[in-house]
Coordinates of C-alpha atoms and ligand atoms in Angstrom, one line a residue:
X55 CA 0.0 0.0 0.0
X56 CA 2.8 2.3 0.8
X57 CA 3.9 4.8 -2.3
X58 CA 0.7 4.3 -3.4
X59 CA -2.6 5.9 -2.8
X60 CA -5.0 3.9 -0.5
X61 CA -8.0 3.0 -2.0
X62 CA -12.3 2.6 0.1
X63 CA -15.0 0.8 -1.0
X64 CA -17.9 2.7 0.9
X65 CA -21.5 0.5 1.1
X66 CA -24.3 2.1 3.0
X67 CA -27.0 0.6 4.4
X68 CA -30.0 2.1 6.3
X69 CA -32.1 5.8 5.7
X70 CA -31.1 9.4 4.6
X71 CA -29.3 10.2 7.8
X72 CA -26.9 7.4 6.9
X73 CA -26.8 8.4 3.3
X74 CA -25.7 11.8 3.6
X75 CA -23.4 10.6 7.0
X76 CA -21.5 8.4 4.1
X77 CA -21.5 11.6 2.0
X78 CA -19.6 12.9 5.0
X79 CA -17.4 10.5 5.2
X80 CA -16.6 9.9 1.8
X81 CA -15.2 13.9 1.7
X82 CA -13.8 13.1 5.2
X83 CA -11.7 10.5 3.6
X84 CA -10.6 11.8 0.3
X85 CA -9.5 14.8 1.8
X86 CA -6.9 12.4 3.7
X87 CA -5.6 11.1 0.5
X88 CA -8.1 8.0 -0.6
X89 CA -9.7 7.3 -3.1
X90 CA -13.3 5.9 -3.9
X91 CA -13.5 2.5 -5.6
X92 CA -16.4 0.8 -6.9
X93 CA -15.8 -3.2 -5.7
X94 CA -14.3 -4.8 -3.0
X95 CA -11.7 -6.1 -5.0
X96 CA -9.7 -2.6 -5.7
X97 CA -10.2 -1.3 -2.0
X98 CA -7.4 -1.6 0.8
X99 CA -10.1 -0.7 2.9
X100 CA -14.1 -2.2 3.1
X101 CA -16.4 0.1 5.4
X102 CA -19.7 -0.7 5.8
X103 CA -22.5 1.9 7.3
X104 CA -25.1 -0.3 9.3
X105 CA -28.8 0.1 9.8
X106 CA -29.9 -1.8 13.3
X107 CA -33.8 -0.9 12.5
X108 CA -34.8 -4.2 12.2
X109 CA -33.2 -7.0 12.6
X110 CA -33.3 -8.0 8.9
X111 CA -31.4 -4.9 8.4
X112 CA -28.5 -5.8 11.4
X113 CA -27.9 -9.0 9.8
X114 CA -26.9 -7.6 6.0
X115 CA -23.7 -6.5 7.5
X116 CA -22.7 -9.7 9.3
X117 CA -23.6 -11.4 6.0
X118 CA -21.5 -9.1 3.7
X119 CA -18.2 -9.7 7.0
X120 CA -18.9 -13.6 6.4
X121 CA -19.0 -13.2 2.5
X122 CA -15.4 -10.9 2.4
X123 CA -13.8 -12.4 5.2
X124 CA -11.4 -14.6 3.2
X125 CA -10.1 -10.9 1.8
X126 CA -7.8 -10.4 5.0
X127 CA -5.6 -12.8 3.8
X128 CA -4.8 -10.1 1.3
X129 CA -4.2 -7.7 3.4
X130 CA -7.6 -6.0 3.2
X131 CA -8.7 -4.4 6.2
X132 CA -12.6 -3.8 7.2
X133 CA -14.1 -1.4 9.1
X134 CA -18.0 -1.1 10.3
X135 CA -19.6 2.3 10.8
X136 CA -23.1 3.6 11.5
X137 CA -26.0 2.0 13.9
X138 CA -24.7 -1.4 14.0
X139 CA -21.3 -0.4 14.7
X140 CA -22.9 2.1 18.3
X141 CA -25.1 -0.4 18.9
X142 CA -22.9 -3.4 19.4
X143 CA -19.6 -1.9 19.7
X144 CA -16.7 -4.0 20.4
X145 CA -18.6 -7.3 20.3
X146 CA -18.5 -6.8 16.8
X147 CA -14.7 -7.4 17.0
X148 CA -15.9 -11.1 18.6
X149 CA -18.7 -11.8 15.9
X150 CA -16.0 -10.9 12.9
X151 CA -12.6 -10.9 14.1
X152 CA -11.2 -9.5 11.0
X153 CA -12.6 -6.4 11.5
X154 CA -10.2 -3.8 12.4
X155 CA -12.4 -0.7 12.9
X156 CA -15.7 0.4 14.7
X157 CA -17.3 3.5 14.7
X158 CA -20.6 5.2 15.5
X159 CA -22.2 8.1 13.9
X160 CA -20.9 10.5 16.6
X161 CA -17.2 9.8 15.9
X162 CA -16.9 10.8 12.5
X163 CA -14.9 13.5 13.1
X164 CA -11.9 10.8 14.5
X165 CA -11.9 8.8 10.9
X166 CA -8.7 10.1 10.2
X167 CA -7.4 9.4 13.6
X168 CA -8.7 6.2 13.7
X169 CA -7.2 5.1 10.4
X170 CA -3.6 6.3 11.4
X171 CA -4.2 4.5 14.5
X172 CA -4.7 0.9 12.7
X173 CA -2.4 2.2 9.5
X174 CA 0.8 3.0 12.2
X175 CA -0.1 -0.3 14.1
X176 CA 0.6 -2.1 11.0
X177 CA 3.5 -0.3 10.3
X178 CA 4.7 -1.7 13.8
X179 CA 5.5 1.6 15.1
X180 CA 2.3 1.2 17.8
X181 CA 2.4 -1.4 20.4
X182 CA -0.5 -4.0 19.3
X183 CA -3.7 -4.0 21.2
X184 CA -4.6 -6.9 22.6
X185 CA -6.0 -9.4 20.5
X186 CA -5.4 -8.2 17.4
X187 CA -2.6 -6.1 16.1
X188 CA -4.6 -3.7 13.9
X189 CA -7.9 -2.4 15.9
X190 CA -9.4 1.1 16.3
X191 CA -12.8 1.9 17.9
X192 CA -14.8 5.5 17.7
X193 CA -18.0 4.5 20.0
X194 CA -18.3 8.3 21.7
X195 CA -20.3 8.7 24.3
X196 CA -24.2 9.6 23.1
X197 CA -24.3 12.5 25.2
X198 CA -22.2 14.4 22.9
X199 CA -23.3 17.7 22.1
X200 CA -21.3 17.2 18.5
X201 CA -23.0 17.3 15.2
X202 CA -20.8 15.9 12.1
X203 CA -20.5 19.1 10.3
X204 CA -17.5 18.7 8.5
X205 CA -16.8 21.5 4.9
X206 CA -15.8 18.1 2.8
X207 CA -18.9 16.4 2.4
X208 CA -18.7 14.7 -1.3
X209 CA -22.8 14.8 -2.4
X210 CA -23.1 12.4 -4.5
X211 CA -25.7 14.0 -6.9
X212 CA -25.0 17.7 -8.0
X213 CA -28.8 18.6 -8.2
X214 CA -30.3 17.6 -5.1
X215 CA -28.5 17.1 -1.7
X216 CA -29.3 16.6 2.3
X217 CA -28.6 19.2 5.1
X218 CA -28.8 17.9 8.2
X219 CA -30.1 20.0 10.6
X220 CA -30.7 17.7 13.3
X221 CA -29.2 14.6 14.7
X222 CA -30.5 12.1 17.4
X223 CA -33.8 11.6 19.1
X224 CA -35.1 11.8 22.3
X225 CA -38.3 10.3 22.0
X226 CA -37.5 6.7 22.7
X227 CA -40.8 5.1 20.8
X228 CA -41.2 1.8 22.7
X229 CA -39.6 -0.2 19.7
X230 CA -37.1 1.8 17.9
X231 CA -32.8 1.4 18.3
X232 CA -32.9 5.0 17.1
X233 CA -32.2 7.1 20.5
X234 CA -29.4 4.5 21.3
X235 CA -27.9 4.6 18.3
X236 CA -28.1 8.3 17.3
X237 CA -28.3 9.4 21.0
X238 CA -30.0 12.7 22.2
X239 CA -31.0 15.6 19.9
X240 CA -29.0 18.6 19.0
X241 CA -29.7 20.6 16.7
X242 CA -27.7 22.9 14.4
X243 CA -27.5 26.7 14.2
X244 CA -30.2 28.0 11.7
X245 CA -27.4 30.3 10.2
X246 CA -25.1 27.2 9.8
X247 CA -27.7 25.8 8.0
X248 CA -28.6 28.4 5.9
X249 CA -25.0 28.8 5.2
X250 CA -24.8 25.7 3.6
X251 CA -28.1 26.3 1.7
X252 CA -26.6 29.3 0.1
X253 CA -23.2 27.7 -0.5
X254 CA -25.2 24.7 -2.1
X255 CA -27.2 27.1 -4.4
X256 CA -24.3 28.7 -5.3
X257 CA -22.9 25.4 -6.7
X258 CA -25.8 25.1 -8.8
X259 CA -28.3 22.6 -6.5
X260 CA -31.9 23.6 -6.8
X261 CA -33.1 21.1 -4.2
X262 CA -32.6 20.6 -1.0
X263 CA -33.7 17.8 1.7
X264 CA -33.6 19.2 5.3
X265 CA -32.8 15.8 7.6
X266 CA -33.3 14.7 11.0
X267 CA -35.0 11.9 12.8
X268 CA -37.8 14.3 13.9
X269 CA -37.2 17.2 12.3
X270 CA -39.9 19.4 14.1
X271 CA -37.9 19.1 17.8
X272 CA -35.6 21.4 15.9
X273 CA -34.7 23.9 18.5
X274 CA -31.9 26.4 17.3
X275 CA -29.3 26.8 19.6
X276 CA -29.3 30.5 19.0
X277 CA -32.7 30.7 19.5
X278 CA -33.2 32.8 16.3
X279 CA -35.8 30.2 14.3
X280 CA -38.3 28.1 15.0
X281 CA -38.6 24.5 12.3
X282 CA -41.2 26.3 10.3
X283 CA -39.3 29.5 9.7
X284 CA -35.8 27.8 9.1
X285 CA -38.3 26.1 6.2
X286 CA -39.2 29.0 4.9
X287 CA -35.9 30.5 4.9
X288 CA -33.9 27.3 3.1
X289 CA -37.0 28.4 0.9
X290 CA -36.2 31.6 -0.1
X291 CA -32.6 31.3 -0.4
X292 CA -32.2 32.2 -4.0
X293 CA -31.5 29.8 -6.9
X294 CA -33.6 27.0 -4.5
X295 CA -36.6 26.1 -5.8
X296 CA -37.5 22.5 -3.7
X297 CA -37.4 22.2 -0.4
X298 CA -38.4 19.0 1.3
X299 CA -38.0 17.7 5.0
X300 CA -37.9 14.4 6.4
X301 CA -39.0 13.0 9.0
X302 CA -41.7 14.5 11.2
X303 CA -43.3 13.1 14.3
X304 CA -47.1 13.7 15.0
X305 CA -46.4 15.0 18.4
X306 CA -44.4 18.3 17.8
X307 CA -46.0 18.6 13.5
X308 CA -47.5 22.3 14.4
X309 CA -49.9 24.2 11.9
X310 CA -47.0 26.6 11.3
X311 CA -45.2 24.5 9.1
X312 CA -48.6 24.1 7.2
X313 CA -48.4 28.1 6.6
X314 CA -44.8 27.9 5.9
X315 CA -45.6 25.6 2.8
X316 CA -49.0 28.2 2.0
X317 CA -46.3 30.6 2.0
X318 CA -43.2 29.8 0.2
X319 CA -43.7 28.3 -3.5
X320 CA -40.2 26.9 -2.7
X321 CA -41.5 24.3 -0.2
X322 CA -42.9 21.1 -1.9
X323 CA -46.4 19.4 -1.7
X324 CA -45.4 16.8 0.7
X325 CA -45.0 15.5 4.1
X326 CA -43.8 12.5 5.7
X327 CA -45.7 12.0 8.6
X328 CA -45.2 8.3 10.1
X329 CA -48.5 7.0 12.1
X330 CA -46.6 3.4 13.1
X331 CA -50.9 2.5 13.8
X332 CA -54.2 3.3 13.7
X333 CA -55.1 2.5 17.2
X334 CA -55.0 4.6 20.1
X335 CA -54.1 1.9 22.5
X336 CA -51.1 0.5 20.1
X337 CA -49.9 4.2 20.0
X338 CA -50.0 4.2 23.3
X339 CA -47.7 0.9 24.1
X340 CA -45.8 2.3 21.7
X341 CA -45.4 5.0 23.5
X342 CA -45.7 7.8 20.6
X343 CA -47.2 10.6 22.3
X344 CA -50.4 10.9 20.1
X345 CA -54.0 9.4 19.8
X346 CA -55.3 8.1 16.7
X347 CA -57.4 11.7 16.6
X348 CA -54.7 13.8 17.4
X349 CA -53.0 12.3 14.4
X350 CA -56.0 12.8 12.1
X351 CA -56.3 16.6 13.7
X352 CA -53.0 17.3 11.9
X353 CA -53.9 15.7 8.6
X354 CA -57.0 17.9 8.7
X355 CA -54.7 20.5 8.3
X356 CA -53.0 19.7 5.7
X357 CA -56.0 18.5 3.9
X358 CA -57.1 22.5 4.6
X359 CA -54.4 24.0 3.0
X360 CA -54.1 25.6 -0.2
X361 CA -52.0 23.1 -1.7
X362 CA -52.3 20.2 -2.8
X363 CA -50.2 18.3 -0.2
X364 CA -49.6 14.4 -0.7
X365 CA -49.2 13.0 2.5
X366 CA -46.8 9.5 3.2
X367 CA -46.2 7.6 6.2
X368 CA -44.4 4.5 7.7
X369 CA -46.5 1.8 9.5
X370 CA -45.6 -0.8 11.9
X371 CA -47.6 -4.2 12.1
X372 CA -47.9 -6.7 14.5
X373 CA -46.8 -4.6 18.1
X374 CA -46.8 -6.5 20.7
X375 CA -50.5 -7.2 22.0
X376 CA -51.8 -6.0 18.5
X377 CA -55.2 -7.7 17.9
X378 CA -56.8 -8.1 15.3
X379 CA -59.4 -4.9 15.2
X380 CA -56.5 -2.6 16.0
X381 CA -54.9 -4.0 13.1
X382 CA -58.3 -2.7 11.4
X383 CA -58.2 0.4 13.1
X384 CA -54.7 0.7 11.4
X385 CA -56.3 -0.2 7.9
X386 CA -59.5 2.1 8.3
X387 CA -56.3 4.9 9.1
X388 CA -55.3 4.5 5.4
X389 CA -59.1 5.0 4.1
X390 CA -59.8 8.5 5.9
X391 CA -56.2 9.9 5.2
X392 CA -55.6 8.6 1.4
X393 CA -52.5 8.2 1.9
X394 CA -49.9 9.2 -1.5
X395 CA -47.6 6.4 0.0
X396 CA -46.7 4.1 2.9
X397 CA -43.6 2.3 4.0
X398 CA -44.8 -0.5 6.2
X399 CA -43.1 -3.1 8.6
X400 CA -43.4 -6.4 10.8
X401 CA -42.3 -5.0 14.6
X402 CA -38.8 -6.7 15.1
X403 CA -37.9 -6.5 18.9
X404 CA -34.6 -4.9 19.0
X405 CA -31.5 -4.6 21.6
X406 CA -31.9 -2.0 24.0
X407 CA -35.6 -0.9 23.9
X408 CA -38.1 -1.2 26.2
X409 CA -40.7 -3.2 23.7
X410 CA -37.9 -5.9 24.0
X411 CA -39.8 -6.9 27.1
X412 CA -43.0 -7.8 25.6
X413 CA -44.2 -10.8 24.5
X414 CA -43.8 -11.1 20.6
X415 CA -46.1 -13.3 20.7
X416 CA -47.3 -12.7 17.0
X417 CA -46.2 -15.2 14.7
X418 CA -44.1 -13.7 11.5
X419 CA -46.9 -15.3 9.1
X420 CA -49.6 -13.8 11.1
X421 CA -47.1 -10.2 10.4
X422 CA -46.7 -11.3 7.4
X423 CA -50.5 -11.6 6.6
X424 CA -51.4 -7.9 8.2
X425 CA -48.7 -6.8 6.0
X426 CA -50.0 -8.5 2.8
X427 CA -53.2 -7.4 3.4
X428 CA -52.4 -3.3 4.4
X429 CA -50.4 -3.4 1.2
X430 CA -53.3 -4.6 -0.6
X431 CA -55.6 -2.0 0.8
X432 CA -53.0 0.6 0.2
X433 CA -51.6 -0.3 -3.1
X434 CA -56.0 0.3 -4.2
X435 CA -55.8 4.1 -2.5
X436 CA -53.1 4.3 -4.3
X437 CA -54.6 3.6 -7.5
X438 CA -57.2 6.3 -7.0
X439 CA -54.7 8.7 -5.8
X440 CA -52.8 8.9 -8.7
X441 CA -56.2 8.5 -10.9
X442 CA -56.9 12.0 -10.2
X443 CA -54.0 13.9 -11.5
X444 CA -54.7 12.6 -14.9
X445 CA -55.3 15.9 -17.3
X446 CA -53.0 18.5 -15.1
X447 CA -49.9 19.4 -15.8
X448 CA -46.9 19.3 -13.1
X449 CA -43.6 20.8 -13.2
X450 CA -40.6 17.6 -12.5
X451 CA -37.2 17.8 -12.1
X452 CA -35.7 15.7 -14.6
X453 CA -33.6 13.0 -12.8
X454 CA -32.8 10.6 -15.4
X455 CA -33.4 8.9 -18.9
X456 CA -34.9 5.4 -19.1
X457 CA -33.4 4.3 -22.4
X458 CA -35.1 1.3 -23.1
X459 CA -38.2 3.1 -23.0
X460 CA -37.0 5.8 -24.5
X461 CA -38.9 7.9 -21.3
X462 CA -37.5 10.9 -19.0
X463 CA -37.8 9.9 -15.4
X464 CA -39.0 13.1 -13.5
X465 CA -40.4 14.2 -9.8
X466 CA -43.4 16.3 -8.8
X467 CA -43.2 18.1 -6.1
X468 CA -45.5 16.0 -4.1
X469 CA -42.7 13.4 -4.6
X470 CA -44.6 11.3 -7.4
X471 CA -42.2 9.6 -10.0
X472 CA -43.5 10.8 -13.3
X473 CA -42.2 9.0 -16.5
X474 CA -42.5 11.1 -19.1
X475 CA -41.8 11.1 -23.2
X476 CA -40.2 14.4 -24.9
X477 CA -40.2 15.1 -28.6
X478 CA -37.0 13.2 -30.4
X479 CA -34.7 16.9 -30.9
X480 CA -35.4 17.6 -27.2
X481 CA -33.4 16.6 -24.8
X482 CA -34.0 17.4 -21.6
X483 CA -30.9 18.6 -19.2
X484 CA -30.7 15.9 -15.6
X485 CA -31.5 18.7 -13.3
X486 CA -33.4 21.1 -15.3
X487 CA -37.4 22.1 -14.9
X488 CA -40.0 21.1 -17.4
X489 CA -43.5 21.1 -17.8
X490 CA -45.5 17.7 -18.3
X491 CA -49.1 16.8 -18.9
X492 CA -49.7 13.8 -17.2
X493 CA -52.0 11.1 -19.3
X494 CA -51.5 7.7 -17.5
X495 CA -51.1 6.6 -13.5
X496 CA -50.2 3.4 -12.0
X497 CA -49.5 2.2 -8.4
X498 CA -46.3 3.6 -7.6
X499 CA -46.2 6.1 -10.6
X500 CA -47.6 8.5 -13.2
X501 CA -47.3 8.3 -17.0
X502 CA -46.8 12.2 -19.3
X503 CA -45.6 14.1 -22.3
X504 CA -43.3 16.5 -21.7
X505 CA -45.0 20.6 -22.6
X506 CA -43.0 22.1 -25.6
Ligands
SAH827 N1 -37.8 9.1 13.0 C1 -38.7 8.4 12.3 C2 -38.5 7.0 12.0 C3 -37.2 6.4 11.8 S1 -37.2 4.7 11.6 C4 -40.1 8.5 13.0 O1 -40.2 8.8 14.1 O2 -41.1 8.3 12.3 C5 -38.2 4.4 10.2 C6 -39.4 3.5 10.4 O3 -38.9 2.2 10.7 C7 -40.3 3.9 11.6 O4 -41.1 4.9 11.2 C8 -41.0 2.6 11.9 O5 -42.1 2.5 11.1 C9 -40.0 1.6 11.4 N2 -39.4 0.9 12.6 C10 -38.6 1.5 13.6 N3 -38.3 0.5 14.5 C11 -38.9 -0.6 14.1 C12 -39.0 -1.9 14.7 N4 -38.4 -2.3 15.8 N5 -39.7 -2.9 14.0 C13 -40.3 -2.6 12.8 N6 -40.3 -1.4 12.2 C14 -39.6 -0.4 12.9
SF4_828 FE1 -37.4 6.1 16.6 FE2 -39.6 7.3 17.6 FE3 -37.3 8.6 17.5 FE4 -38.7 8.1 15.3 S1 -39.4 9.4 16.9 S2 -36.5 7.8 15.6 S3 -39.5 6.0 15.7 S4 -37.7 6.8 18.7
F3S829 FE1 -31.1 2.7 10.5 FE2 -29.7 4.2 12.0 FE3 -31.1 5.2 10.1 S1 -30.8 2.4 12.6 S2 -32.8 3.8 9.9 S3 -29.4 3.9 9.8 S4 -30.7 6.1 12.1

């Protein structure tokens, strides 16, 4: 390796927070001299960024270790980041013993350190830690008050990039790894954020995706903005034209942010808005902080505003204790909202949180079933969702080109995928704003012709 330049394979598992942490690290680590490869096979060094959400999601990373483990021989060294990597610290170092590093989301900031550590270690010019020769481990404390802010963050699409302007979460639902992993909130300055915004525009992104795991405990530590007005702000930063936020809990989702999207043309047509169930009693063993009315309260809102706002959400089946008519209460839910989209799960009992101590008593087929069936009954509102924008005309981003089709992929601003065809001289800029009339839905997407 020496003489040369050291070479990362990067794979990241898990949601936007991890994405745009990778981002992170990616600058973090070419500013130290590596490079990015594309396969395991050119890399000196393998990092994986875990996901513990679900234990499906734990196990990808043990499985990809097991698959590459026959690499060390070549001198290849591995290194798991991320929720997996806080979660079970240096037990990982027991589970795959040819891992050399482990680090969690709050520890970014020591990559470089941590590298040198196992790099110089090799080298022989650090005594060995026990065990094995070549170890480093980042697991900060999750009391930190840190943020990974760093100025070499490497976004991996020039058009549309993530801000985070929160990290952590302090509202320990009954099921979720997410306040262990990430630990407490803290939030950033709304001028560092805006900063960034403007620094983004200036490099020619027109859209921006404002991250957190609950975006609406934003609390700026300068006291200067509340969520809804650092919205609107990203908004009118000049040269933005999409702004769109993710995630938002029930609980602290005020009618402000509502106004702020009346307001600002800049904000888009959709929110994110995870119910987990339609029962009140669920809700509350899962300790979210809401009934199911209070929920609906805050969709009448949105339903009352001047946009047209599509609405998503994420949905948990198979809680602990869930019976049957809650499970209906969950699936009447998705008739009276109309939900534009829904992410759904089987509850996994994870490490660490206090659902752990509750019988899972409900078999996976019986989880599997509720979830067959909700994706039944969602996949038909979905069908008469998308019905209804046949006719109008939406403005997309252009994101890509499906060749075989010979179709522009583009995205409203409610977040719909629309495939669209454009006469043969025109060729749509990736990136650029166009016009289409939309003629055809489906499920998951909308059919158009571009506007000339
Ligand atoms: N911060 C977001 C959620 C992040 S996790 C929020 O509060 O909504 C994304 C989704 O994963 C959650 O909304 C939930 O639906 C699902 N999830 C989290 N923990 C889970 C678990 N233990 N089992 C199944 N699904 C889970
Ligand atoms: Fe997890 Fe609940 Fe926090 Fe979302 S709000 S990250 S589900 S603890
Ligand atoms: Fe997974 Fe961690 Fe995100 S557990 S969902 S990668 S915050």
């Amino acid at each position: 390796m020496s003489g040369e330049q050291k070479t990362f394979y990067l794979e990241t598992f898990g949601c936007q927070m991890n994405a745009h942490d990778s981002e992170k690290v990616i600058g973090t680590l070419v500013q130290e001299g590596y490079r990015q490869v594309e396969t395991v096979a050119e890399a000196d060094l393998i990092l994986y960024n875990t996901c513990s959400i679900r234990d499906k999601a734990e196990q990808k990373v043990f499985h990809r270790l097991a698959d590459f483990k026959k690499l060390q021989a070549e001198g290849k060294k591995f290194g798991v980041l991320g929720c997996v990597a806080q979660q079970e610290g240096e037990k990982i170092f027991e589970r795959a013993p040819h891992v050399s590093l482990v680090c969690g989301s709050a520890s970014y900031r020591k990559l470089p350190q941590l590298l040198t550590q196992i790099e110089s270690a090799e080298t022989g010019s650090r005594k060995p830690e026990a065990g094995n020769p070549m170890r480093a481990t980042g697991l900060d404390d999750r009391e930190t008050d840190e943020c990974f802010e760093t100025e070499f963050t490497a976004r991996t699409n020039p058009h549309r990039g993530y801000i985070t302007i929160i990290e952590g979460c302090d509202k320990f639902c009954a099921y979720c790894v997410v306040p262990y992993t990430r630990g407490k909130e803290r939030s950033r300055t709304s001028a560092s954020v805006l900063a960034e915004a403007r620094q983004m525009a200036d490099l020619g992104y027109s859209e921006i995706q404002l991250l957190g795991q609950n975006v609406n405990s934003y609390r700026d530590p300068a006291g200067k903005k509340s969520f809804a007005e650092l919205l609107a702000a990203v908004g009118e930063v000049p040269g933005i034209r999409r702004v769109r936020f993710t995630t938002s809990h029930p609980r602290d989702f005020g009618r402000d942010i509502i106004h702020a999207i009346d307001a600002v043309p800049a904000l888009c047509d959709h929110v994110h808005l995870p119910v987990q169930s339609g029962s009140t009693r669920v809700l509350d063993a899962m300790q979210r902080l809401y009934t199911r009315d209070e929920y609906l309260e805050r969709i009448s809102w949105m339903k009352a505003a001047k946009r047209d706002i599509a609405i998503t959400t994420d949905v948990i089946v198979g809680f602990p204790g869930e019976t049957e008519a809650e499970f209906a209460a969950t699936l009447s839910l998705l008739d009276d909202v109309g939900y534009d989209g829904v992410f759904s799960f089987k509850y996994s009992p994870r490490p660490n949180t206090p659902s752990l101590a509750l019988d899972d008593a409900i078999p996976d087929a019986e989880k599997a079933r509720r979830l067959d069936v909700l994706m039944a009954r969602q996949r038909e509102i979905q069908i008469a969702r998308n019905k209804r924008y046949i006719g109008q005309r939406h403005e997309v981003m252009v994101e890509g080109k499906n060749t075989a089709r010979n179709q522009w992929i583009g995205r409203t601003s409610q977040h719909k995928t629309l495939n669209f065809s454009a006469p043969d001289e025109i060729n749509p800029r990736i990136g650029s704003y166009v016009n289409v009339k939309i003629i055809g839905s489906f499920p998951n997407s909308l059919l158009g012709q571009m506007v000339v």
